Short mmCIF file of C-alpha atoms in Angstrom, two decimals:
data_model
loop_
_atom_site.label_atom_id
_atom_site.label_comp_id
_atom_site.label_asym_id
_atom_site.label_seq_id
_atom_site.Cartn_x
_atom_site.Cartn_y
_atom_site.Cartn_z
CA ASP A 24 0.00 0.00 0.00
CA HIS A 25 1.41 3.41 -0.97
CA ARG A 26 0.10 4.93 2.22
CA ASP A 27 1.28 2.43 4.80
CA LEU A 28 4.79 2.06 6.18
CA HIS A 29 5.55 1.06 9.76
CA SER A 30 9.32 0.81 9.42
CA PHE A 31 11.94 1.72 6.87
CA PRO A 32 12.02 -0.59 3.81
CA THR A 33 14.68 -3.20 3.18
CA ARG A 34 17.38 -0.83 1.90
CA ARG A 35 19.86 0.20 4.56
CA SER A 36 17.86 2.13 7.12
CA SER A 37 20.58 4.80 7.30
CA ASP A 38 20.25 5.44 3.55
CA LEU A 39 16.50 5.91 3.83
CA ALA A 40 16.76 7.99 6.97
CA ALA A 41 19.25 10.16 5.07
CA HIS A 42 16.75 10.46 2.20
CA LEU A 43 14.04 11.58 4.61
CA LEU A 44 16.30 14.14 6.27
CA ARG A 45 17.63 15.56 2.98
CA ARG A 46 14.11 16.09 1.69
CA THR A 47 12.65 17.60 4.86
CA SER A 48 15.36 19.67 6.56
CA TYR A 49 18.17 22.05 5.65
CA HIS A 50 20.16 20.75 8.63
CA TYR A 51 21.81 17.46 7.60
CA THR A 52 24.31 15.65 9.82
CA LYS A 53 25.55 12.10 10.30
CA ASP A 54 24.37 12.16 13.90
CA SER A 55 20.83 13.11 12.85
CA VAL A 56 20.77 10.36 10.22
CA ASP A 57 22.03 7.73 12.66
CA LYS A 58 19.45 8.66 15.29
CA MET A 59 16.63 8.73 12.75
CA ALA A 60 17.63 5.34 11.33
CA LEU A 61 16.82 3.74 14.71
CA LEU A 62 13.21 4.92 14.57
CA PRO A 63 10.22 3.49 12.72
CA ALA A 64 9.53 5.66 9.68
CA ALA A 65 6.34 7.12 11.12
CA ASP A 66 8.12 8.06 14.36
CA ALA A 67 10.96 9.67 12.40
CA VAL A 68 8.47 11.79 10.45
CA SER A 69 6.62 12.71 13.62
CA ALA A 70 9.85 13.83 15.30
CA LEU A 71 10.68 16.06 12.34
CA GLN A 72 7.34 17.84 12.65
CA ALA A 73 7.97 19.24 16.11
CA LEU A 74 8.55 22.97 15.53
CA ARG A 75 12.01 23.82 16.87
CA PRO A 76 12.65 26.98 18.92
CA LEU A 77 14.47 29.80 17.15
CA GLN A 78 18.09 30.65 17.90
CA LEU A 79 17.19 34.36 17.92
CA ASP A 80 13.58 35.54 17.87
CA GLN A 81 14.47 38.34 15.42
CA PRO A 82 17.50 39.65 13.52
CA VAL A 83 19.95 42.02 15.15
CA TYR A 84 22.04 44.83 13.68
CA SER A 85 25.43 46.40 14.22
CA ALA A 86 27.56 48.09 11.59
CA THR A 87 30.77 46.66 13.08
CA ASP A 88 31.86 43.57 14.96
CA ASN A 89 32.37 43.59 18.73
CA VAL A 90 29.74 46.31 19.19
CA PRO A 91 26.54 45.15 20.91
CA PRO A 92 23.84 44.77 18.25
CA VAL A 93 20.32 46.18 18.47
CA THR A 94 16.91 45.13 17.16
CA TRP A 95 14.45 47.18 15.09
CA ILE A 96 11.47 44.88 14.45
CA ASN A 97 9.87 43.83 17.74
CA PRO A 98 8.21 45.13 19.75
CA PRO A 99 6.28 47.07 17.08
CA GLY A 100 7.27 50.71 17.06
CA THR A 101 10.97 50.08 17.70
CA PRO A 102 12.89 52.70 15.66
CA LEU A 103 15.47 51.82 13.05
CA PRO A 104 19.06 51.80 14.32
CA THR A 105 20.76 55.19 14.21
CA GLY A 106 22.27 56.01 10.84
CA THR A 107 20.35 53.34 8.88
CA GLN A 108 17.54 53.24 6.35
CA ASP A 109 15.10 50.38 6.05
CA PHE A 110 16.51 49.04 2.77
CA MET A 111 19.84 48.49 4.54
CA MET A 112 18.19 45.99 6.88
CA ARG A 113 17.10 43.50 4.19
CA HIS A 114 20.43 41.69 4.36
CA TYR A 115 20.05 41.22 8.10
CA LEU A 116 16.51 39.87 7.80
CA ARG A 117 17.47 37.41 5.04
CA GLY A 118 20.61 36.35 6.89
CA TRP A 119 18.63 35.80 10.07
CA TRP A 120 16.12 33.52 8.32
CA ILE A 121 18.82 31.53 6.49
CA HIS A 122 20.76 31.02 9.72
CA GLU A 123 17.64 29.82 11.50
CA ALA A 124 17.02 27.42 8.59
CA LEU A 125 20.58 26.13 8.88
CA LYS A 126 20.12 25.37 12.57
CA ASP A 127 16.62 23.85 12.26
CA ASP A 128 16.92 20.06 12.33
CA GLY A 129 13.18 19.65 11.80
CA ILE A 130 10.79 20.33 8.94
CA GLY A 131 9.71 23.80 10.10
CA HIS A 132 11.85 25.96 7.81
CA LYS A 133 11.44 23.59 4.86
CA MET A 134 7.67 23.98 5.19
CA THR A 135 7.97 27.72 5.75
CA PHE A 136 9.80 27.97 2.43
CA PHE A 137 7.13 25.76 0.82
CA PHE A 138 4.48 28.25 1.87
CA HIS A 139 6.66 31.17 0.78
CA GLN A 140 6.57 29.55 -2.66
CA PHE A 141 2.83 28.88 -2.27
CA PHE A 142 2.01 32.43 -1.09
CA ALA A 143 4.91 34.09 -2.88
CA THR A 144 5.82 37.75 -2.49
CA SER A 145 8.99 39.70 -3.29
CA MET A 146 8.19 42.67 -1.07
CA ILE A 147 11.47 42.31 0.80
CA GLY A 148 12.85 44.24 -2.17
CA THR A 149 10.51 47.24 -1.89
CA GLY A 150 8.48 46.90 1.30
CA LEU A 151 9.37 47.39 4.95
CA THR A 152 11.55 44.75 6.59
CA ASN A 153 9.37 44.59 9.69
CA SER A 154 6.35 43.78 7.50
CA TYR A 155 8.29 41.05 5.71
CA PHE A 156 9.37 39.66 9.08
CA ASP A 157 5.66 39.44 10.00
CA TYR A 158 4.96 37.62 6.73
CA LEU A 159 7.70 35.06 7.47
CA ALA A 160 6.42 34.75 11.04
CA LEU A 161 2.93 33.98 9.73
CA LEU A 162 4.26 31.32 7.36
CA ARG A 163 6.18 29.75 10.24
CA TRP A 164 3.06 29.88 12.41
CA GLY A 165 1.08 27.96 9.79
CA ALA A 166 3.87 25.83 8.32
CA ILE A 167 2.81 22.59 10.00
CA GLY A 168 -0.50 23.85 11.31
CA ASN A 169 -3.83 24.35 9.56
CA PHE A 170 -3.76 25.16 5.85
CA LYS A 171 -7.23 26.68 5.84
CA LYS A 172 -6.41 29.02 8.70
CA LEU A 173 -3.17 30.07 7.04
CA ALA A 174 -4.96 30.70 3.73
CA THR A 175 -7.45 32.89 5.62
CA LYS A 176 -4.87 34.89 7.55
CA ILE A 177 -2.70 35.54 4.49
CA VAL A 178 -5.54 37.79 3.27
CA THR A 179 -4.85 40.27 6.08
CA ASP A 180 -1.06 40.01 6.00
CA ASN A 181 0.34 43.50 5.43
CA THR A 182 3.01 42.36 2.99
CA MET A 183 0.56 40.41 0.86
CA LEU A 184 -2.05 43.18 0.91
CA ARG A 185 0.55 45.61 -0.43
CA TYR A 186 2.07 43.15 -2.91
CA LEU A 187 -1.25 42.22 -4.52
CA ASN A 188 -2.57 45.79 -4.60
CA ASN A 189 -5.47 45.32 -2.21
CA ASN A 190 -4.92 48.87 -0.94
CA GLU A 191 -6.39 49.82 -4.31
CA ASN A 192 -9.37 47.47 -4.00
CA THR A 193 -12.39 49.55 -3.00
CA ALA A 194 -16.13 49.35 -3.53
CA ALA A 195 -15.93 52.27 -5.95
CA ASN A 196 -12.89 50.94 -7.81
CA PRO A 197 -12.44 47.15 -7.44
CA ASN A 198 -8.98 45.65 -8.07
CA GLU A 199 -9.05 41.96 -8.99
CA ASN A 200 -5.36 41.14 -8.51
CA PHE A 201 -5.58 39.58 -5.04
CA ALA A 202 -8.77 37.67 -5.88
CA ARG A 203 -7.26 36.24 -9.06
CA GLU A 204 -4.12 35.00 -7.35
CA TYR A 205 -6.11 33.70 -4.40
CA PHE A 206 -8.01 31.34 -6.69
CA GLU A 207 -5.23 30.44 -9.10
CA LEU A 208 -2.20 30.14 -6.82
CA PHE A 209 -3.23 30.23 -3.17
CA THR A 210 -6.12 27.74 -3.05
CA ILE A 211 -8.01 25.79 -5.69
CA GLY A 212 -5.95 26.33 -8.85
CA LYS A 213 -7.26 27.26 -12.27
CA GLY A 214 -7.30 23.96 -14.12
CA PRO A 215 -7.61 23.81 -17.94
CA GLN A 216 -9.67 26.51 -19.62
CA ILE A 217 -12.97 25.09 -20.93
CA GLY A 218 -14.49 28.22 -22.45
CA PRO A 219 -14.23 32.02 -22.59
CA GLY A 220 -13.71 33.20 -19.02
CA ASP A 221 -14.45 29.68 -17.80
CA TYR A 222 -11.83 27.49 -16.16
CA THR A 223 -12.14 24.07 -14.61
CA ASN A 224 -12.44 25.35 -11.05
CA TYR A 225 -13.78 28.92 -11.31
CA THR A 226 -14.84 31.61 -13.74
CA GLU A 227 -13.88 35.21 -14.42
CA ASP A 228 -17.17 36.22 -12.83
CA ASP A 229 -16.08 34.41 -9.66
CA ILE A 230 -12.94 36.56 -9.62
CA VAL A 231 -15.10 39.69 -9.86
CA ALA A 232 -17.26 38.52 -6.95
CA ALA A 233 -14.20 37.53 -4.88
CA ALA A 234 -12.59 40.93 -5.43
CA ARG A 235 -15.75 42.50 -3.98
CA VAL A 236 -15.44 40.28 -0.88
CA LEU A 237 -11.87 41.53 -0.41
CA THR A 238 -12.65 45.24 -0.81
CA GLY A 239 -11.63 47.34 2.18
CA PHE A 240 -8.90 45.11 3.58
CA ARG A 241 -5.97 47.50 3.85
CA VAL A 242 -2.37 47.71 5.02
CA ARG A 243 -1.79 48.87 8.59
CA GLY A 244 1.75 50.21 8.52
CA GLN A 245 1.92 51.00 12.23
CA ARG A 246 1.78 47.26 13.09
CA ASP A 247 -0.52 48.05 16.01
CA MET A 248 -3.33 45.70 15.00
CA ILE A 249 -2.44 42.24 16.32
CA ASP A 250 -4.11 39.01 15.27
CA PRO A 251 -5.33 37.50 18.56
CA GLU A 252 -4.63 33.92 17.44
CA THR A 253 -1.15 34.35 15.95
CA GLY A 254 0.08 37.36 17.93
CA ILE A 255 1.39 38.79 14.63
CA PRO A 256 0.64 42.31 13.30
CA MET A 257 -2.03 42.32 10.59
CA GLY A 258 -3.87 44.65 8.23
CA ARG A 259 -7.14 46.41 8.92
CA ALA A 260 -10.74 46.25 7.72
CA VAL A 261 -12.04 49.63 6.48
CA VAL A 262 -15.82 49.55 6.29
CA GLY A 263 -16.09 52.72 4.22
CA GLN A 264 -14.16 51.10 1.35
CA HIS A 265 -15.95 47.75 1.47
CA ASP A 266 -18.64 46.62 -0.97
CA ASP A 267 -21.57 45.79 1.33
CA GLU A 268 -23.81 44.25 -1.36
CA GLU A 269 -24.29 40.49 -1.74
CA LYS A 270 -21.74 38.52 -3.79
CA LYS A 271 -22.97 35.65 -5.96
CA PHE A 272 -20.68 32.92 -7.27
CA SER A 273 -21.04 30.52 -10.20
CA ASP A 274 -22.14 26.90 -10.27
CA LYS A 275 -18.46 25.99 -9.77
CA PHE A 276 -19.27 26.92 -6.16
CA GLN A 277 -22.89 25.69 -6.25
CA GLY A 278 -24.21 29.22 -6.75
CA THR A 279 -23.07 30.34 -3.30
CA VAL A 280 -24.28 33.75 -2.21
CA ILE A 281 -22.33 35.70 0.42
CA GLN A 282 -24.34 38.39 2.12
CA GLY A 283 -22.73 41.81 2.31
CA SER A 284 -21.98 43.67 5.51
CA ASP A 285 -21.31 47.23 6.64
CA THR A 286 -19.36 46.39 9.81
CA GLN A 287 -15.78 45.29 10.48
CA ALA A 288 -16.99 42.06 12.08
CA GLY A 289 -19.20 41.48 9.06
CA MET A 290 -16.26 41.92 6.70
CA PHE A 291 -14.47 39.06 8.47
CA THR A 292 -17.67 37.00 8.37
CA GLU A 293 -17.73 37.49 4.61
CA LEU A 294 -14.05 36.53 4.36
CA ASN A 295 -14.61 33.33 6.35
CA ALA A 296 -17.64 32.42 4.22
CA PHE A 297 -15.55 32.99 1.08
CA VAL A 298 -12.77 30.73 2.36
CA ASP A 299 -15.30 28.10 3.47
CA MET A 300 -16.78 28.12 -0.03
CA ILE A 301 -13.40 27.51 -1.70
CA PHE A 302 -12.28 24.88 0.80
CA SER A 303 -15.53 22.94 0.37
CA GLN A 304 -14.38 22.10 -3.17
CA PRO A 305 -12.27 18.90 -3.42
CA GLY A 306 -9.94 20.64 -5.87
CA THR A 307 -8.50 22.85 -3.13
CA ALA A 308 -7.20 19.93 -1.10
CA LYS A 309 -5.91 18.20 -4.23
CA ASN A 310 -4.04 21.32 -5.33
CA LEU A 311 -2.16 21.55 -2.03
CA CYS A 312 -1.34 17.83 -2.08
CA ARG A 313 0.01 18.01 -5.63
CA ARG A 314 2.21 20.91 -4.62
CA LEU A 315 3.46 19.02 -1.55
CA TYR A 316 4.17 15.96 -3.69
CA ARG A 317 6.26 17.92 -6.17
CA TYR A 318 8.09 19.70 -3.36
CA PHE A 319 8.99 16.61 -1.36
CA VAL A 320 8.80 13.63 -3.73
CA TYR A 321 9.01 14.02 -7.52
CA ARG A 322 8.12 16.36 -10.36
CA GLU A 323 5.83 14.07 -12.40
CA ILE A 324 2.29 13.17 -11.36
CA SER A 325 0.95 10.37 -13.52
CA ASP A 326 -2.66 9.20 -13.51
CA GLU A 327 -1.55 6.40 -11.20
CA ILE A 328 0.06 8.84 -8.77
CA GLU A 329 -3.01 11.08 -8.91
CA ASN A 330 -5.32 8.19 -8.04
CA ASP A 331 -3.11 6.26 -5.61
CA ILE A 332 -1.31 9.12 -3.84
CA ILE A 333 -2.91 12.53 -4.39
CA VAL A 334 -6.54 11.52 -3.88
CA PRO A 335 -5.86 9.62 -0.61
CA LEU A 336 -3.71 12.50 0.66
CA SER A 337 -6.44 15.04 -0.14
CA ASN A 338 -9.01 12.83 1.59
CA THR A 339 -6.78 12.83 4.67
CA LEU A 340 -6.44 16.61 4.50
CA ILE A 341 -10.21 17.09 4.33
CA ALA A 342 -10.94 14.49 7.02
CA ASN A 343 -8.55 16.30 9.36
CA ASN A 344 -10.10 19.71 8.71
CA PHE A 345 -7.04 20.81 6.69
CA GLU A 346 -4.44 20.06 9.35
CA ILE A 347 -1.14 19.56 7.53
CA LYS A 348 0.64 17.14 9.87
CA PRO A 349 -1.47 14.05 9.06
CA VAL A 350 -0.86 14.60 5.34
CA LEU A 351 2.91 14.91 5.79
CA GLU A 352 2.95 11.82 7.99
CA GLN A 353 1.05 9.85 5.37
CA LEU A 354 3.25 11.02 2.49
CA LEU A 355 6.68 10.93 4.13
CA ALA A 356 6.18 7.56 5.83
CA SER A 357 4.80 5.89 2.69
CA GLN A 358 6.40 3.12 0.67
CA HIS A 359 6.20 5.43 -2.33
CA PHE A 360 8.32 8.18 -0.77
CA TYR A 361 11.17 5.67 -0.37
CA ASP A 362 10.60 4.27 -3.88
CA ALA A 363 9.81 0.90 -2.29
CA ASP A 364 6.39 0.33 -3.87
CA ASP A 365 7.64 -1.07 -7.19
CA SER A 366 10.72 -2.43 -8.90
CA ASN A 367 10.80 0.09 -11.75
CA ILE A 368 14.27 1.62 -11.77
CA ALA A 369 13.23 4.24 -14.34
CA ASP A 370 11.18 6.26 -11.84
CA GLU A 371 13.74 6.58 -9.05
CA ILE A 372 12.61 8.92 -6.29
CA VAL A 373 15.66 8.63 -4.07
CA GLY A 374 18.22 10.87 -5.75
CA GLY A 375 15.60 11.91 -8.29
CA MET A 376 15.51 15.66 -7.63
CA ILE A 377 18.10 18.42 -8.06
CA LYS A 378 19.01 20.19 -4.83
CA SER A 379 18.01 23.82 -4.67
CA PRO A 380 20.77 26.23 -3.64
CA LEU A 381 19.22 26.12 -0.14
CA GLU A 382 19.72 22.39 0.22
CA LEU A 383 23.09 22.42 -1.53
CA ALA A 384 24.63 25.14 0.64
CA LEU A 385 22.98 24.61 4.02
CA GLN A 386 23.19 20.81 4.04
CA SER A 387 26.88 21.08 3.13
CA ILE A 388 27.57 23.60 5.90
CA SER A 389 25.72 21.57 8.53
CA PHE A 390 27.22 18.27 7.37
CA PHE A 391 30.75 19.56 7.88
CA ASP A 392 29.76 21.32 11.11
CA ILE A 393 31.26 24.60 9.92
CA ALA A 394 31.31 27.20 12.68
CA ILE A 395 29.34 30.33 11.80
CA PRO A 396 30.40 33.66 13.38
CA ASP A 397 28.15 34.58 16.29
CA PRO A 398 25.54 37.21 15.31
CA LEU A 399 25.63 38.73 18.81
CA THR A 400 29.39 39.27 18.98
CA LEU A 401 30.35 39.37 15.27
CA PRO A 402 27.22 40.73 13.59
CA ARG A 403 28.95 42.31 10.60
CA THR A 404 30.89 39.15 9.77
CA HIS A 405 27.83 37.00 10.40
CA TYR A 406 25.31 38.96 8.36
CA ARG A 407 27.29 40.91 5.77
CA LEU A 408 30.42 38.87 4.97
CA PHE A 409 28.92 35.41 5.29
CA TYR A 410 25.16 35.46 4.81
CA GLU A 411 24.90 38.41 2.43
CA GLN A 412 28.06 38.26 0.34
CA ALA A 413 28.79 34.52 0.39
CA ILE A 414 25.39 32.85 0.79
CA THR A 415 22.74 35.24 -0.55
CA ASN A 416 24.74 36.79 -3.38
CA ARG A 417 26.98 33.95 -4.53
CA MET A 418 25.67 30.58 -3.40
CA PHE A 419 22.02 31.61 -3.92
CA GLY A 420 21.70 34.61 -6.21
CA ALA A 421 24.22 33.44 -8.79
CA ALA A 422 22.54 30.01 -8.73
CA ASN A 423 19.13 31.44 -9.66
CA LEU A 424 17.66 31.63 -6.16
CA PRO A 425 17.23 35.33 -5.32
CA ILE A 426 15.86 34.37 -1.94
CA PHE A 427 12.64 36.18 -0.99
CA LEU A 428 12.78 37.99 -4.34
CA PRO A 429 10.89 35.61 -6.68
CA SER A 430 10.39 37.01 -10.15
CA ASP A 431 6.59 37.00 -9.85
CA VAL A 432 3.69 35.82 -7.71
CA ALA A 433 4.06 32.26 -9.03
CA GLY A 434 7.35 32.02 -7.11
CA TYR A 435 10.63 30.45 -8.20
CA PRO A 436 10.42 28.74 -11.62
CA ALA A 437 12.25 25.59 -10.47
CA LEU A 438 9.44 24.99 -7.98
CA TYR A 439 6.50 25.40 -10.36
CA SER A 440 7.54 25.19 -14.02
CA ASP A 441 6.22 22.03 -15.63
CA PRO A 442 7.84 19.78 -16.81
CA GLU A 443 11.38 20.71 -15.73
CA TYR A 444 10.82 21.72 -12.09
CA SER A 445 14.00 21.12 -10.06
CA ARG A 446 16.11 20.54 -13.17
CA GLN A 447 16.09 24.31 -13.61
CA TRP A 448 18.38 24.63 -10.60
CA PHE A 449 21.19 23.07 -12.64
CA ASN A 450 21.96 24.70 -15.98
CA SER A 451 24.66 26.64 -17.80
CA SER A 452 23.89 29.85 -15.89
CA THR A 453 23.97 28.27 -12.42
CA ILE A 454 26.69 25.64 -12.69
CA VAL A 455 29.59 27.94 -11.74
CA ALA A 456 27.92 29.07 -8.52
CA ARG A 457 26.96 25.52 -7.59
CA TYR A 458 30.44 24.14 -8.22
CA LYS A 459 32.08 26.97 -6.29
CA VAL A 460 30.42 25.91 -3.03
CA PRO A 461 33.13 23.43 -1.94
CA ALA A 462 35.94 25.82 -2.93
CA MET A 463 34.34 28.67 -1.00
CA LEU A 464 33.98 26.53 2.12
CA LEU A 465 37.45 24.98 1.89
CA THR A 466 39.28 28.25 1.22
CA GLY A 467 37.04 30.61 3.19
CA THR A 468 36.99 33.08 0.27
CA ARG A 469 34.43 34.24 -2.28
CA GLN A 470 36.08 32.46 -5.24
CA PHE A 471 34.17 34.27 -7.99
CA GLY A 472 32.66 37.65 -8.71
CA GLY A 473 33.96 40.87 -7.16
CA GLY A 474 36.47 40.50 -4.33
CA VAL A 475 37.28 36.95 -5.34
CA ASN A 476 39.88 36.43 -2.62
CA GLN A 477 38.06 38.23 0.16
CA SER A 478 37.15 36.32 3.31
CA ILE A 479 33.60 35.06 3.80
CA GLY A 480 34.11 34.72 7.55
CA VAL A 481 34.06 30.90 7.70
CA LYS A 482 36.38 28.12 6.60
CA LEU A 483 36.25 24.33 6.66
CA ASN A 484 39.40 22.86 8.22
CA ILE A 485 38.93 19.44 6.74
CA ASP A 486 41.76 17.66 8.53
CA ASP A 487 40.53 18.92 11.90
CA TRP A 488 36.99 17.83 11.05
CA VAL A 489 38.16 14.30 10.24
CA LYS A 490 40.32 14.16 13.35
CA ASN A 491 37.93 15.64 15.90
CA GLY A 492 34.45 15.41 14.42
CA GLY A 493 33.72 11.86 15.56
CA PHE A 494 32.52 11.00 12.05
CA PHE A 495 34.92 8.22 11.08
CA SER A 496 35.37 4.89 12.80
CA ASP A 497 39.03 4.57 11.75
CA PRO A 498 40.70 7.47 9.88
CA LEU A 499 43.87 5.39 9.56
CA ASP A 500 42.07 3.07 7.15
CA PRO A 501 41.65 4.95 3.84
CA TYR A 502 39.14 2.44 2.40
CA THR A 503 36.83 2.78 5.39
CA LEU A 504 37.23 6.55 5.47
CA VAL A 505 36.14 6.98 1.85
CA GLN A 506 33.38 4.44 2.23
CA GLU A 507 31.91 6.14 5.29
CA LEU A 508 32.13 9.62 3.79
CA ILE A 509 30.38 8.90 0.51
CA ALA A 510 27.76 6.74 2.24
CA TYR A 511 26.46 9.87 3.97
CA MET A 512 27.21 12.45 1.28
CA LEU A 513 25.59 10.74 -1.72
CA PRO A 514 21.90 9.80 -1.93
CA GLU A 515 22.46 6.17 -3.00
CA GLU A 516 25.18 3.54 -2.78
CA VAL A 517 27.71 3.81 -5.60
CA ASP A 518 28.82 0.83 -7.66
CA ASN A 519 32.33 -0.62 -7.52
CA ASP A 520 33.67 1.40 -10.44
CA ARG A 521 32.43 4.66 -8.99
CA PHE A 522 33.81 3.85 -5.55
CA THR A 523 37.17 2.92 -7.08
CA TYR A 524 37.27 6.30 -8.80
CA PHE A 525 36.76 8.19 -5.51
CA TYR A 526 39.05 5.90 -3.54
CA ILE A 527 41.99 5.09 -5.83
CA LYS A 528 42.10 7.87 -8.39
CA VAL A 529 40.96 10.84 -6.29
CA PHE A 530 41.78 10.17 -2.65
CA LEU A 531 44.90 8.02 -2.88
CA ASP A 532 46.03 9.69 -6.11
CA GLU A 533 46.84 6.13 -7.24
CA LEU A 534 49.40 5.68 -4.46
CA PRO A 535 49.40 2.67 -2.11
CA PRO A 536 46.88 2.81 0.78
CA ALA A 537 49.80 2.58 3.21
CA ASP A 538 50.87 6.07 2.13
CA TRP A 539 47.68 7.54 3.57
CA THR A 540 48.10 5.59 6.81
CA TYR A 541 51.65 6.89 7.14
CA GLU A 542 50.68 10.50 6.45
CA TRP A 543 47.79 10.37 8.91
CA GLN A 544 50.03 8.96 11.64
CA ASN A 545 52.59 11.65 10.85
CA TYR A 546 49.88 14.32 11.17
CA LEU A 547 48.81 12.97 14.55
CA THR A 548 52.43 12.90 15.74
CA THR A 549 53.84 16.14 14.31
CA GLY A 550 50.78 18.25 13.52
CA ASP A 551 51.91 18.62 9.90
CA SER A 552 48.64 18.31 7.95
CA THR A 553 49.93 19.25 4.49
CA GLU A 554 49.58 15.87 2.79
CA VAL A 555 46.39 14.74 4.53
CA THR A 556 44.73 18.08 3.79
CA LEU A 557 45.55 17.74 0.09
CA ALA A 558 44.07 14.24 -0.06
CA LEU A 559 40.95 15.14 1.92
CA GLU A 560 40.33 18.28 -0.11
CA ARG A 561 40.65 16.30 -3.35
CA LEU A 562 38.07 13.84 -2.05
CA VAL A 563 35.60 16.44 -0.77
CA ASN A 564 35.88 18.46 -3.98
CA ALA A 565 35.33 15.39 -6.15
CA VAL A 566 32.31 14.23 -4.16
CA MET A 567 30.70 17.67 -4.06
CA TYR A 568 31.39 18.20 -7.76
CA SER A 569 29.85 14.84 -8.62
CA PRO A 570 26.45 14.67 -10.34
CA GLU A 571 25.23 12.48 -7.50
CA TYR A 572 25.87 15.16 -4.88
CA GLN A 573 23.79 17.68 -6.85
CA THR A 574 20.77 15.43 -6.36
CA PHE A 575 18.84 14.25 -3.35
#
């Protein structure tokens, strides 16, 4: 049964635990894999869904290191740091979120990014950073909570209201932008067009009616209106700009009529009735489940997958009143997720997706346990040198992930463009940035672009990691060392020829294994790491450059 899995399948449990962790978290370590491999699959998935506490509850700012940083976001009304403008703070907000994602060994940040793609906005580029912080906080609040509640509250999110022009949506002058995206991208999905102004799941007239429901919901820049359930600042309901006449929808929604209102409470009653109407259609649950499937499992959804996976998942979502956890548990603990439900080697799921720059960079950094400068004592190095200049600009931006700046409301093309999907992460325009990741980490410099030799504030000391990291059972044995490393770095076991390439040609440089043993003993005795560092760097570079490492 695709839906039923009480323990990991017959492949090595560590391989399948590694597959689960790579797909669900940006924090990937040997220790996490080993612990997860001891659990039944359902328990491993359940453990991942516990929302981890944040390292810092908000970003901090200081123009120089060793000067105590300050905050500017919470509590609402906190002024910007002296001598700054709001646009200067974007780098700190992005760096804060990426660092929290790096440290999160659960699914929370992976799901937050899923919903950023689902409810995409690029307002970090033009809006206020405190508003974008609230948007990210809302996505985190709903990431493994209730999809219907999140889809309701996104309507009054200040960033989304501004991004989709709802400040311009009034009874006298309706603006359909928010309503259109709410149907097409945020909930039920359009489906194939079946006639003029008539799509599978809604009509153009439905968009007109929905825009009237949303009239009067406006941005509240002061952040002094707090949602009582989330504790997050929200927009406001302006009765004088709301269309208080009834709104009638098409037979796609069974001719639903929503009565108008001329009170603030009534505006929210209308909004809830509108959301109830959309979520009563089976297509809304199916749309979310398809998006989850493509995000976590594979790009292609055949008729068989639709019937055997998507429909049961959507039934679970509806039966649980749109709670997300039961759906994730069903999907991520299924035989299908581990590619254990058939013997067809042409539809491999394990290793079947291209890592986004997020997975590629953050899983590499966490795997090698690279120390990141402390944001409280070295804020400039932490936020500007490392997270802005190395991660955001080079590892992400140059690899076609302008994080929190998607090109349009559909999000990042590699996460929605059929049929390529994740393959778009790896192409002629991104390959340099992707292949510079190991060099940047091993040298601690930018490696390409302006300031190529400038420090990024971190550096992987590979010999020290092998010696003191507790990763290897016997570093003196070169065969075991290579075997253990690639077992955790690559998504599937390699064949003999591929292993021989990494072991003999790359690591040993075609010298006898005893040479490595001698050089390692010499390093332990004298501290001279020259030869062992060269060998280890060759190996790490080769593995991280390999096609296998680009997948997960």
